[in-house]
mmCIF file of C-alpha atoms in Angstrom:
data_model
loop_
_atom_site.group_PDB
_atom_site.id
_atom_site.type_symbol
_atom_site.label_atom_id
_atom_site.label_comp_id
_atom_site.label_asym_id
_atom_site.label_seq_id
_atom_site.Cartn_x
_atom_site.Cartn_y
_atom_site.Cartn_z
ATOM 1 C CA UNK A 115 -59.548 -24.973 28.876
ATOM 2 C CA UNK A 116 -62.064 -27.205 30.107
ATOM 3 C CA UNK A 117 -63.471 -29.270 27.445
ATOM 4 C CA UNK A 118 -66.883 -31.262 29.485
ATOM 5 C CA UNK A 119 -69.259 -28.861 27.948
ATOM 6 C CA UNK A 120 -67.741 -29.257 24.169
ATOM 7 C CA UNK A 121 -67.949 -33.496 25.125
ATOM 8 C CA UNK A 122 -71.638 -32.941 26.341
ATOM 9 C CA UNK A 123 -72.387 -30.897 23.490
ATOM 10 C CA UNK A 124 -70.542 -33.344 20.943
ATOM 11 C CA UNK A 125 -72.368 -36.024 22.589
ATOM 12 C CA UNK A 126 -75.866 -34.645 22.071
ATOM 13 C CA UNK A 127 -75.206 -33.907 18.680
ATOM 14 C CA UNK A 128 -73.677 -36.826 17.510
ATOM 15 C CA UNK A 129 -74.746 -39.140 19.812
ATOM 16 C CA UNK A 130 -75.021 -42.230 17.364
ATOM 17 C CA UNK A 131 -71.704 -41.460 16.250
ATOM 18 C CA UNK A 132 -70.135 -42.291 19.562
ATOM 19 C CA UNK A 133 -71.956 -45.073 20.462
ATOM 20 C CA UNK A 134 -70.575 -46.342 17.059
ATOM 21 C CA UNK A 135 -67.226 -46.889 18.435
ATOM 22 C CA UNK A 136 -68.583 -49.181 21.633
ATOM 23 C CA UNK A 137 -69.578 -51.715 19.134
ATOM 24 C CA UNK A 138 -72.772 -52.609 21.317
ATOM 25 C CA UNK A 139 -75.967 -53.914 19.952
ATOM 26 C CA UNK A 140 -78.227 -50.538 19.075
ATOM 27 C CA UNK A 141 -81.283 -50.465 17.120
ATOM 28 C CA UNK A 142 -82.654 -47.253 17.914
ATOM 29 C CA UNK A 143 -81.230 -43.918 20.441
ATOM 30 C CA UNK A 144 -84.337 -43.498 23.167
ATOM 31 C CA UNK A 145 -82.656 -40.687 24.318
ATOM 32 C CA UNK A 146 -79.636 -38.796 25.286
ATOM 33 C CA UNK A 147 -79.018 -36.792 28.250
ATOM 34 C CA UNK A 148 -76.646 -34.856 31.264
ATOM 35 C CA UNK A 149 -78.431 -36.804 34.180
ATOM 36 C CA UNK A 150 -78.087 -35.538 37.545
ATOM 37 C CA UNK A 151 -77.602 -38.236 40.290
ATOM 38 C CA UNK A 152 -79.925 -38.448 42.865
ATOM 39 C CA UNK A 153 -78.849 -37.335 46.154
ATOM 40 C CA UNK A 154 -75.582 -35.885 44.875
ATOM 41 C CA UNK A 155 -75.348 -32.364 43.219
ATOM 42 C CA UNK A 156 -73.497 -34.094 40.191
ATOM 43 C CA UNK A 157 -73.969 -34.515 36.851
ATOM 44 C CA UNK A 158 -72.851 -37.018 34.480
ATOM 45 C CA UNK A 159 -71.259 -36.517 31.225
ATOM 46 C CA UNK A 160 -74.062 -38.478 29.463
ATOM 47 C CA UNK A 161 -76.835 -41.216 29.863
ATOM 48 C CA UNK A 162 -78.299 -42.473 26.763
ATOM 49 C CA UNK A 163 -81.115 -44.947 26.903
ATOM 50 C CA UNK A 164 -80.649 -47.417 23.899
ATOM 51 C CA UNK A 165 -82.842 -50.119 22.103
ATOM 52 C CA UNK A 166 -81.399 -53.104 21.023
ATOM 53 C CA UNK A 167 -82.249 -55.284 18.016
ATOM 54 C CA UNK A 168 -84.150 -57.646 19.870
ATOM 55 C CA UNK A 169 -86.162 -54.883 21.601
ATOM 56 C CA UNK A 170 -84.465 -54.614 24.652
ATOM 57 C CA UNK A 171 -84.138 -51.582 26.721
ATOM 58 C CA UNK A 172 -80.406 -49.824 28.241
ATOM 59 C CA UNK A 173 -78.530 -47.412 29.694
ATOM 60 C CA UNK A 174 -75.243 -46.344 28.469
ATOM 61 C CA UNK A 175 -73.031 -44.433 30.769
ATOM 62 C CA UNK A 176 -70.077 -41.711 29.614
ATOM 63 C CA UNK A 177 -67.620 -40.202 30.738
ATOM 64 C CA UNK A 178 -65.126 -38.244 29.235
ATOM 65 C CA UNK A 179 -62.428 -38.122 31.665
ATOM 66 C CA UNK A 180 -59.717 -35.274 30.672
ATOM 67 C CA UNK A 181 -57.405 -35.349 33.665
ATOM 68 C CA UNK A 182 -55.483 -37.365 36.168
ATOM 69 C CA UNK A 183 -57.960 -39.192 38.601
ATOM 70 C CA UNK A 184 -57.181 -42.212 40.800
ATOM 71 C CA UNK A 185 -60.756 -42.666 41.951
ATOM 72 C CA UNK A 186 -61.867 -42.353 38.034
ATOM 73 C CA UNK A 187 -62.717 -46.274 37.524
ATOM 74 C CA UNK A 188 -64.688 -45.632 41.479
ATOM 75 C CA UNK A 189 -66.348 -43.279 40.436
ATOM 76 C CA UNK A 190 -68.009 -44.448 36.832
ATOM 77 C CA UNK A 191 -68.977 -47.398 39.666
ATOM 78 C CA UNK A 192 -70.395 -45.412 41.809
ATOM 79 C CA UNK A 193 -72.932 -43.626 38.963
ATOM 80 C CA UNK A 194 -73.566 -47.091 37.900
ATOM 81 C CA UNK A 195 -75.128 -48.042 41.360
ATOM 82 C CA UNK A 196 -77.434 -44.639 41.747
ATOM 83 C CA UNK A 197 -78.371 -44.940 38.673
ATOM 84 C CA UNK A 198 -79.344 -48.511 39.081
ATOM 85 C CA UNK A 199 -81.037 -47.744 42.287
ATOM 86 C CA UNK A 200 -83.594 -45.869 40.536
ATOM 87 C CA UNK A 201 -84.160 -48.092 36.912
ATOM 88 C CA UNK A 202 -83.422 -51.621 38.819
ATOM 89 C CA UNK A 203 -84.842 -53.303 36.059
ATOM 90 C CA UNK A 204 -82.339 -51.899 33.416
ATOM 91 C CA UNK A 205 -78.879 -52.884 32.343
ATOM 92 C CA UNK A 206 -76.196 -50.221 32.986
ATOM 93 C CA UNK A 207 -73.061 -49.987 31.314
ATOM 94 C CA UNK A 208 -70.244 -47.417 32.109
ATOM 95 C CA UNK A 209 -67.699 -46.828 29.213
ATOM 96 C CA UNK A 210 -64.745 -44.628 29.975
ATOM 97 C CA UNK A 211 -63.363 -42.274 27.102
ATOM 98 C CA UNK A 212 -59.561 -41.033 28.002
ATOM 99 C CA UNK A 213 -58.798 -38.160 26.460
ATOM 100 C CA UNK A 214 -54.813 -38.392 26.841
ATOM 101 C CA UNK A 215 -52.246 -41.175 28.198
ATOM 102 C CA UNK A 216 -51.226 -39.416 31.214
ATOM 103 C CA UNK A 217 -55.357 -39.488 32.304
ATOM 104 C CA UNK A 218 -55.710 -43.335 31.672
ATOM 105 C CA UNK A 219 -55.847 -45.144 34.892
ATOM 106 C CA UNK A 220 -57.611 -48.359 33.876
ATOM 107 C CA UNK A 221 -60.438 -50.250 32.977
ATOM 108 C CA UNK A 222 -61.369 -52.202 35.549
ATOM 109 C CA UNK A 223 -61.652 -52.634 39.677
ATOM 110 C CA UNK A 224 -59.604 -55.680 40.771
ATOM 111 C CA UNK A 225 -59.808 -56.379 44.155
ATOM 112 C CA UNK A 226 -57.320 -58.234 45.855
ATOM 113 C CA UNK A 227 -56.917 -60.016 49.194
ATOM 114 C CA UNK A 228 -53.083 -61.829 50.170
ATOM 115 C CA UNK A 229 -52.380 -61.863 46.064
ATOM 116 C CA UNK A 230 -55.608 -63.416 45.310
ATOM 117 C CA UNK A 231 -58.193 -61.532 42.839
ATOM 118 C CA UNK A 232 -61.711 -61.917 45.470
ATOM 119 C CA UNK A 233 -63.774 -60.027 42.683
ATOM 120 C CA UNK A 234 -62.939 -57.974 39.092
ATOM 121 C CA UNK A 235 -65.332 -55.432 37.382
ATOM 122 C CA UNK A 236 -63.863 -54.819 34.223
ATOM 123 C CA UNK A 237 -65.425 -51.231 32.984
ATOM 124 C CA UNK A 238 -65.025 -50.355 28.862
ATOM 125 C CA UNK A 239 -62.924 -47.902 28.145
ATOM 126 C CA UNK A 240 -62.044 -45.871 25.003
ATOM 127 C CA UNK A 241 -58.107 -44.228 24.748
ATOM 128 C CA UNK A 242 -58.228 -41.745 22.534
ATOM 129 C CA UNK A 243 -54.581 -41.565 21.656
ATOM 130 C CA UNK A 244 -54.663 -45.465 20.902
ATOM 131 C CA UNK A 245 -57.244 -44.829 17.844
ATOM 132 C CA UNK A 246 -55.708 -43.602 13.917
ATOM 133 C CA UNK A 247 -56.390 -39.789 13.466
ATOM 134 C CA UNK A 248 -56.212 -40.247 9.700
ATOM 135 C CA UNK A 249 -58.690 -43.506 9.850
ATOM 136 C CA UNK A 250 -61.222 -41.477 11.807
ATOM 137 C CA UNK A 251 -61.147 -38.458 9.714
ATOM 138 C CA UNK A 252 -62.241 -40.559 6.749
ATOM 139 C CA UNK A 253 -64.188 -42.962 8.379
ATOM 140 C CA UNK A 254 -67.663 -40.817 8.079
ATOM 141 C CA UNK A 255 -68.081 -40.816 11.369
ATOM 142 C CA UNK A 256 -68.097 -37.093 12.148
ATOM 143 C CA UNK A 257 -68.018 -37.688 16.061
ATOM 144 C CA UNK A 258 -64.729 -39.454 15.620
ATOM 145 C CA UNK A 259 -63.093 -37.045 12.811
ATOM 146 C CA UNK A 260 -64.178 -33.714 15.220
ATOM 147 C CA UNK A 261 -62.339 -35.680 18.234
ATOM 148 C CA UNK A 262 -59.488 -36.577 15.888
ATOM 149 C CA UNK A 263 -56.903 -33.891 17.087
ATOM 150 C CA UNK A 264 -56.767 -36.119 20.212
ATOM 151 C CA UNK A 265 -55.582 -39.374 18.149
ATOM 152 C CA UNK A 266 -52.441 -40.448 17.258
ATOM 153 C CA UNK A 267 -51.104 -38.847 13.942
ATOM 154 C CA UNK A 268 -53.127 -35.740 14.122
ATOM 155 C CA UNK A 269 -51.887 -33.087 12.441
ATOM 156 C CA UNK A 270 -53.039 -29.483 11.223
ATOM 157 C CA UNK A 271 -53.706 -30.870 7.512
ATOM 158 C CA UNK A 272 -56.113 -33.323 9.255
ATOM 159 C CA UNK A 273 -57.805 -30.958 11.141
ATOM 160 C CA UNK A 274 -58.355 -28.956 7.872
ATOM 161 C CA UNK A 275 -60.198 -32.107 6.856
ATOM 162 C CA UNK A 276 -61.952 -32.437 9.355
ATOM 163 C CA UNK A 277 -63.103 -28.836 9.233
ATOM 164 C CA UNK A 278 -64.147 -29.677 5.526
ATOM 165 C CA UNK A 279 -66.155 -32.699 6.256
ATOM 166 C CA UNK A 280 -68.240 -30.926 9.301
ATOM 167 C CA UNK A 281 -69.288 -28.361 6.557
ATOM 168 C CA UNK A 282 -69.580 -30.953 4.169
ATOM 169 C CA UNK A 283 -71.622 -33.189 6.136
ATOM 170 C CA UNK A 284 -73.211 -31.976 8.921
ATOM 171 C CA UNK A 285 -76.664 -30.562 8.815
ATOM 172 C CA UNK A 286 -76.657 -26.527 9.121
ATOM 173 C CA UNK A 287 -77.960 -26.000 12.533
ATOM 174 C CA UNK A 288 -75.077 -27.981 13.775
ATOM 175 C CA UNK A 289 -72.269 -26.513 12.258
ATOM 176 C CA UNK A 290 -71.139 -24.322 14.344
ATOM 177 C CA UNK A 291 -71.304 -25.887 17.520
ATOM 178 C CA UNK A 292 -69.394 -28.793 16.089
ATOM 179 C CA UNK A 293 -66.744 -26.607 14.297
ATOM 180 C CA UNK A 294 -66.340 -24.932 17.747
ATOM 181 C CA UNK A 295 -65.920 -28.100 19.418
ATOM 182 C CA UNK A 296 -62.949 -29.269 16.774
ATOM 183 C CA UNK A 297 -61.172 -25.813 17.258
ATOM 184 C CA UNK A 298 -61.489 -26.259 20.840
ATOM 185 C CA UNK A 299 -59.616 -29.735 20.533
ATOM 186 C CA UNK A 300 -57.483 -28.850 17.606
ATOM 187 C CA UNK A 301 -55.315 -25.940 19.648
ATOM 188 C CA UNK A 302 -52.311 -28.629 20.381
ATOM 189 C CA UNK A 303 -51.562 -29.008 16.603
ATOM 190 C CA UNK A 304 -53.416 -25.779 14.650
ATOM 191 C CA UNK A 305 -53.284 -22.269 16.241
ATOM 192 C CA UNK A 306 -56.569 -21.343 17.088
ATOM 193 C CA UNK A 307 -56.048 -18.021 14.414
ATOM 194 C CA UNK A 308 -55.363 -20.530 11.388
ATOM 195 C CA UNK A 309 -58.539 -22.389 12.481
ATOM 196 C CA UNK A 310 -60.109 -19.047 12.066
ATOM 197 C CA UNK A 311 -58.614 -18.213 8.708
ATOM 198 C CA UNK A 312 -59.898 -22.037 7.436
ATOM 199 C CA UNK A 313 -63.261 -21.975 9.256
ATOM 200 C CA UNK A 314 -63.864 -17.665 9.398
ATOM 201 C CA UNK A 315 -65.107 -16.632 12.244
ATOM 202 C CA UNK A 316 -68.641 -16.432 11.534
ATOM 203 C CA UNK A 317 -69.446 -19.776 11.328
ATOM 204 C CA UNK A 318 -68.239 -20.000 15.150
ATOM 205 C CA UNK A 319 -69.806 -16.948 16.236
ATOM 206 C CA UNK A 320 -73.137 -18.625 15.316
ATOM 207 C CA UNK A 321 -72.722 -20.690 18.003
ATOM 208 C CA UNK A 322 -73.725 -20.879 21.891
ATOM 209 C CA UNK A 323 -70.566 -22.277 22.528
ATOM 210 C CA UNK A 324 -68.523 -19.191 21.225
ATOM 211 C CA UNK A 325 -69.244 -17.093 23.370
ATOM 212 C CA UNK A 326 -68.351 -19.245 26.299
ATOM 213 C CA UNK A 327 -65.321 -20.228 24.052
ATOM 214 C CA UNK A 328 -64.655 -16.899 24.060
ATOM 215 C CA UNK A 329 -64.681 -15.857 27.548
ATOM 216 C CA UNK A 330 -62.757 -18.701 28.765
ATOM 217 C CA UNK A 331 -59.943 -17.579 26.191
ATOM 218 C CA UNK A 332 -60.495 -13.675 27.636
ATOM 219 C CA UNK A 333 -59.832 -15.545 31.442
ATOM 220 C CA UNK A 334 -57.286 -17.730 30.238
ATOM 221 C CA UNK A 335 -55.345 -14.672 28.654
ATOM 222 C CA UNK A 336 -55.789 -12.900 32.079
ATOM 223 C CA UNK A 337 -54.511 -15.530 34.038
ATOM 224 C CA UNK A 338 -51.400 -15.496 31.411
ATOM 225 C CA UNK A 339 -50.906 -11.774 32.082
ATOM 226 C CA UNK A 340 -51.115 -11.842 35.391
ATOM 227 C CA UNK A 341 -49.378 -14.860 35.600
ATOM 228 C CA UNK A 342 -46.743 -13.293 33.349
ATOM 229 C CA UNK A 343 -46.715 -10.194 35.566
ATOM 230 C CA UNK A 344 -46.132 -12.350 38.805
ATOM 231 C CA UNK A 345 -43.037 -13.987 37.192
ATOM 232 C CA UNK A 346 -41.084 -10.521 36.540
ATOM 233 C CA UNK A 347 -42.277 -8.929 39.963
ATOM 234 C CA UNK A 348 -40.939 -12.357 41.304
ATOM 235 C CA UNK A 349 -37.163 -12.084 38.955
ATOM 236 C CA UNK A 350 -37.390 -8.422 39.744
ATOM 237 C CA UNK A 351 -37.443 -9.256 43.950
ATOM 238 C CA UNK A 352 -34.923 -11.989 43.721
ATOM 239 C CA UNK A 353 -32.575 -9.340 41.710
ATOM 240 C CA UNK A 354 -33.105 -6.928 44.486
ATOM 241 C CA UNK A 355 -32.368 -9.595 47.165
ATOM 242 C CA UNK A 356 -29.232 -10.901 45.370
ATOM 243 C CA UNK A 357 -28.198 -7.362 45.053
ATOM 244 C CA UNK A 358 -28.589 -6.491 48.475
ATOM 245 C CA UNK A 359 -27.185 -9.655 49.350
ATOM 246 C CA UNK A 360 -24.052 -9.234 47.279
ATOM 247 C CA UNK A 361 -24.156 -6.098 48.707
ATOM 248 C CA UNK A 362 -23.788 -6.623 52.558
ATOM 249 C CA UNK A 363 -21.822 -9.786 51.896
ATOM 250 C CA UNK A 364 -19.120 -7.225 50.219
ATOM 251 C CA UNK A 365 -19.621 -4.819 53.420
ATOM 252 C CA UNK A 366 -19.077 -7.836 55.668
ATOM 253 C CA UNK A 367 -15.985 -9.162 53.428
ATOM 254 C CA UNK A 368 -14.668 -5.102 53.774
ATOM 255 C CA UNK A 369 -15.261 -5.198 57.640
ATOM 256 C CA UNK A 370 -13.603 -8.442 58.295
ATOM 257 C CA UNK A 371 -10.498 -7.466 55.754
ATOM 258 C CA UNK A 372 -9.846 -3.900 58.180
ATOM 259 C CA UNK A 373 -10.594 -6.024 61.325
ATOM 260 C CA UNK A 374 -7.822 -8.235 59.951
ATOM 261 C CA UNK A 375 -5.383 -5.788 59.013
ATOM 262 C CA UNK A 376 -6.083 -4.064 62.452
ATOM 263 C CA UNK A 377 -5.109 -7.075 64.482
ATOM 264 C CA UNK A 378 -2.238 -7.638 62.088
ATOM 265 C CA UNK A 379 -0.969 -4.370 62.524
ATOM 266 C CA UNK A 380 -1.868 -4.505 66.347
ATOM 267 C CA UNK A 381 -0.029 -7.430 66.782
ATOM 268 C CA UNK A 382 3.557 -6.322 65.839
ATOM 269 C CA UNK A 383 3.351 -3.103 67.368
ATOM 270 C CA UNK A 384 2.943 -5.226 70.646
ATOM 271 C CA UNK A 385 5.341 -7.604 69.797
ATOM 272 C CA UNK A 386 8.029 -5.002 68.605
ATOM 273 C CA UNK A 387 7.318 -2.788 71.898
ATOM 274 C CA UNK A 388 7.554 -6.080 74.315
ATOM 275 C CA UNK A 389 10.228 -7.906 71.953
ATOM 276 C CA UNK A 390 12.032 -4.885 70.784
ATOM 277 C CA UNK A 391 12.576 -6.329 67.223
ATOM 278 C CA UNK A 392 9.999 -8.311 64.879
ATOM 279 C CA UNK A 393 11.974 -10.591 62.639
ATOM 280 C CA UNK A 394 10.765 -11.322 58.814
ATOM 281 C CA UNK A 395 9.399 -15.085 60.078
ATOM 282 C CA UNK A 396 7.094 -13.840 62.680
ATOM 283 C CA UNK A 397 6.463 -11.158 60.463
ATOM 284 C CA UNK A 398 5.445 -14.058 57.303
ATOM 285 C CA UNK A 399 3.447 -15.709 60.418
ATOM 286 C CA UNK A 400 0.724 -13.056 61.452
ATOM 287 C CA UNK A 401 0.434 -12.282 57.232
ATOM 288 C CA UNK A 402 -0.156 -16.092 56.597
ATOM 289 C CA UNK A 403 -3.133 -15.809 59.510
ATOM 290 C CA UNK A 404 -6.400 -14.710 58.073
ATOM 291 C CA UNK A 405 -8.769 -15.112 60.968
ATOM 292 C CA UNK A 406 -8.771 -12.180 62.919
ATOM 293 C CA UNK A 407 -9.925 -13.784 66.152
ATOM 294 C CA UNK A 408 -6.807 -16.406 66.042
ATOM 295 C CA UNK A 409 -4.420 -13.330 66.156
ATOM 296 C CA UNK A 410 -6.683 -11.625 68.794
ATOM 297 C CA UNK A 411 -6.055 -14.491 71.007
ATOM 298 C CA UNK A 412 -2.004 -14.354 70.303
ATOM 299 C CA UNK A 413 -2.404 -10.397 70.960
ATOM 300 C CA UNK A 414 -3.884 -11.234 74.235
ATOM 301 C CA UNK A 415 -1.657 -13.411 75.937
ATOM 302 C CA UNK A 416 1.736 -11.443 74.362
ATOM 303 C CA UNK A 417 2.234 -9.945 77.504
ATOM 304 C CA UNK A 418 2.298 -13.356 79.637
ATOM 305 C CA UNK A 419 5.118 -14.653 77.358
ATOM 306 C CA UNK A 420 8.584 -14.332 78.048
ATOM 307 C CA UNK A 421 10.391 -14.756 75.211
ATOM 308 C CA UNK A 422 10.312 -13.828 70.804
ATOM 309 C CA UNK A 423 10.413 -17.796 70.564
ATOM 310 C CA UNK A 424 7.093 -18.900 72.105
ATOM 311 C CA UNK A 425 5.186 -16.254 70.545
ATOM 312 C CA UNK A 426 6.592 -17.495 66.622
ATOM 313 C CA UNK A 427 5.511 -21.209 68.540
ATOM 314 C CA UNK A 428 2.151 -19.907 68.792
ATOM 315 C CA UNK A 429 2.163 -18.016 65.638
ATOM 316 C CA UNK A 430 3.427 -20.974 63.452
ATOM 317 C CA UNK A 431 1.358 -23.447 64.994
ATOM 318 C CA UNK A 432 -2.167 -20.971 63.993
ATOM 319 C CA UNK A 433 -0.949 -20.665 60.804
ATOM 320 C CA UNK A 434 -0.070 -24.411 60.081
ATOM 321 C CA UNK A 435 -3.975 -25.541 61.536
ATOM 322 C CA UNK A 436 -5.158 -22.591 58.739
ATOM 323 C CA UNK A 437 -3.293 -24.186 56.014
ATOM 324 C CA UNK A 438 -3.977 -27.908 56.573
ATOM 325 C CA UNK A 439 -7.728 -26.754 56.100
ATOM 326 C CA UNK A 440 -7.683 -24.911 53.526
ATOM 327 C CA UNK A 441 -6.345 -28.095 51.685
#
């Protein structure tokens, strides 16, 4: 599921209750919006404009960043600079939020030359997973309760909670969006049906975001299906191939076992025509020989060989090679 439209939508609506957790110096919220950077067709999460205490205008930069990026802390730079290209006279500052651990990848550029730091430009960052799921769900701050199934120690009780204080507190036009939002990040520890049973469904159908909820669940079930489907035509082919493979390794197995006896059986025919008698040794020798081409050889050059003696040589001295490596 991807969750930057919930963010953006979290962040409009509860704007003041995010900024609360960057502890900067805010008077007043000049406005909040999903900028898009000039000469690139990207957006940003969010740009507010802020007013300090002392009367002093800002930009605020964030982004939610909800998967593994090396170029992350770059990039946050990067919307810093074409930003400030076109409000110079402003102060700009980019705040990371990480949604999970394995997304974190810093806050700050360090550049170094031969082991020596030539320039750092530490970034803020918030890690989601480092803040109290319990704390934030009490704290009043419904920004930070709704995003609460990210922190450590959330659970399905808290979510409840949660659910309670967005329809306890919240004004009514924002309800449903905001319960949407929470179900959306509540999935790892509530199933999205007992959110339903707790919430009913329609407070969430109220909502723009439903509906796109609600196709991205229809996709998401496809892809599971299909995905699903792929998996058993995949098991069923490999059950075929092992079959067949089992099966023309036990054809070649019953080929080389008559091409065996055949040269076994070849073999003292000649050697009881040319030799008159086949005594039990040389008869032990060609049965301890299981390669069919070593007694091929032997039945080839019988005829060259004058005596019972040098063919049990030969014989013996096959059959001694085939033991030492089957040891």
């Amino acid at each position: 599921m991807k969750t930057d439209l919930f963010l953006k939508r979290l962040a409009v609506l509860r704007g003041h209750d995010l900024l609360d957790m960057l502890d900067l110096p805010i008077a007043q919220i000049l406005d909040a919006s999903v900028r898009m950077l000039p000469t690139q067709t990207k957006a940003l999460d969010m740009v507010f404009r802020l007013l300090s205490p002392q009367g002093q205008e800002y930009l605020v930069i964030i982004e939610w960043q909800g998967y593994p990026d090396a170029a992350i802390l770059w990039r946050v730079v990067t919307y810093i600079g074409l930003v400030g290209q076109a409000e110079p006279h402003l102060p700009i500052i980019g705040v990371i939020v990480y949604l999970k651990a394995s997304d974190d990848r810093g806050d700050a550029l360090t550049m170094v030359v031969d082991d020596v730091v030539q320039q750092h430009w530490p970034l803020r960052c918030i890690r989601l997973w480092e803040l109290d799921a319990h704390t934030a769900v009490m704290s009043g701050n419904l920004a930070l309760a709704i995003l609460s199934p990210l922190m450590r120690g959330a659970d399905a009780e808290l979510v409840t909670q949660a659910a309670q204080r967005v329809l306890a507190e919240a004004p009514a036009p924002q309800q449903s969006d905001l319960l949407n939002i929470l179900g959306t990040f509540a999935a790892p520890v509530m199933k999205p049906t007992r959110f339903l049973e707790i919430v009913t469904k329609e407070y969430l159908m109220s909502s723009e975001l439903f509906e796109y909820l609600s196709q991205e669940l229809v996709l998401q079930t496809r892809k599971d299906v299909e995905a699903e489907q792929a998996a058993k035509w995949q098991a069923r082919l490999a059950e075929q191939e092992a079959a067949l493979r089992a099966e023309r390794d036990a054809r070649e197995a019953a080929l080389q076992e008559t091409r065996l006896r055949t040269e076994r059986e070849t073999l003292t025919s000649l050697i009881a025509v040319r030799f008159t008698d086949v005594s039990p040794t040389v008869t032990g020798l060609i049965q301890a020989i299981t390669d069919p081409e070593a007694l091929r050889a032997i039945r080839l050059g019988v005829l060259e060989v004058s005596d019972l003696a040098t063919v049990e040589q030969q014989l013996r001295a096959v059959a001694t090679a085939a033991a030492d490596l089957s040891w």
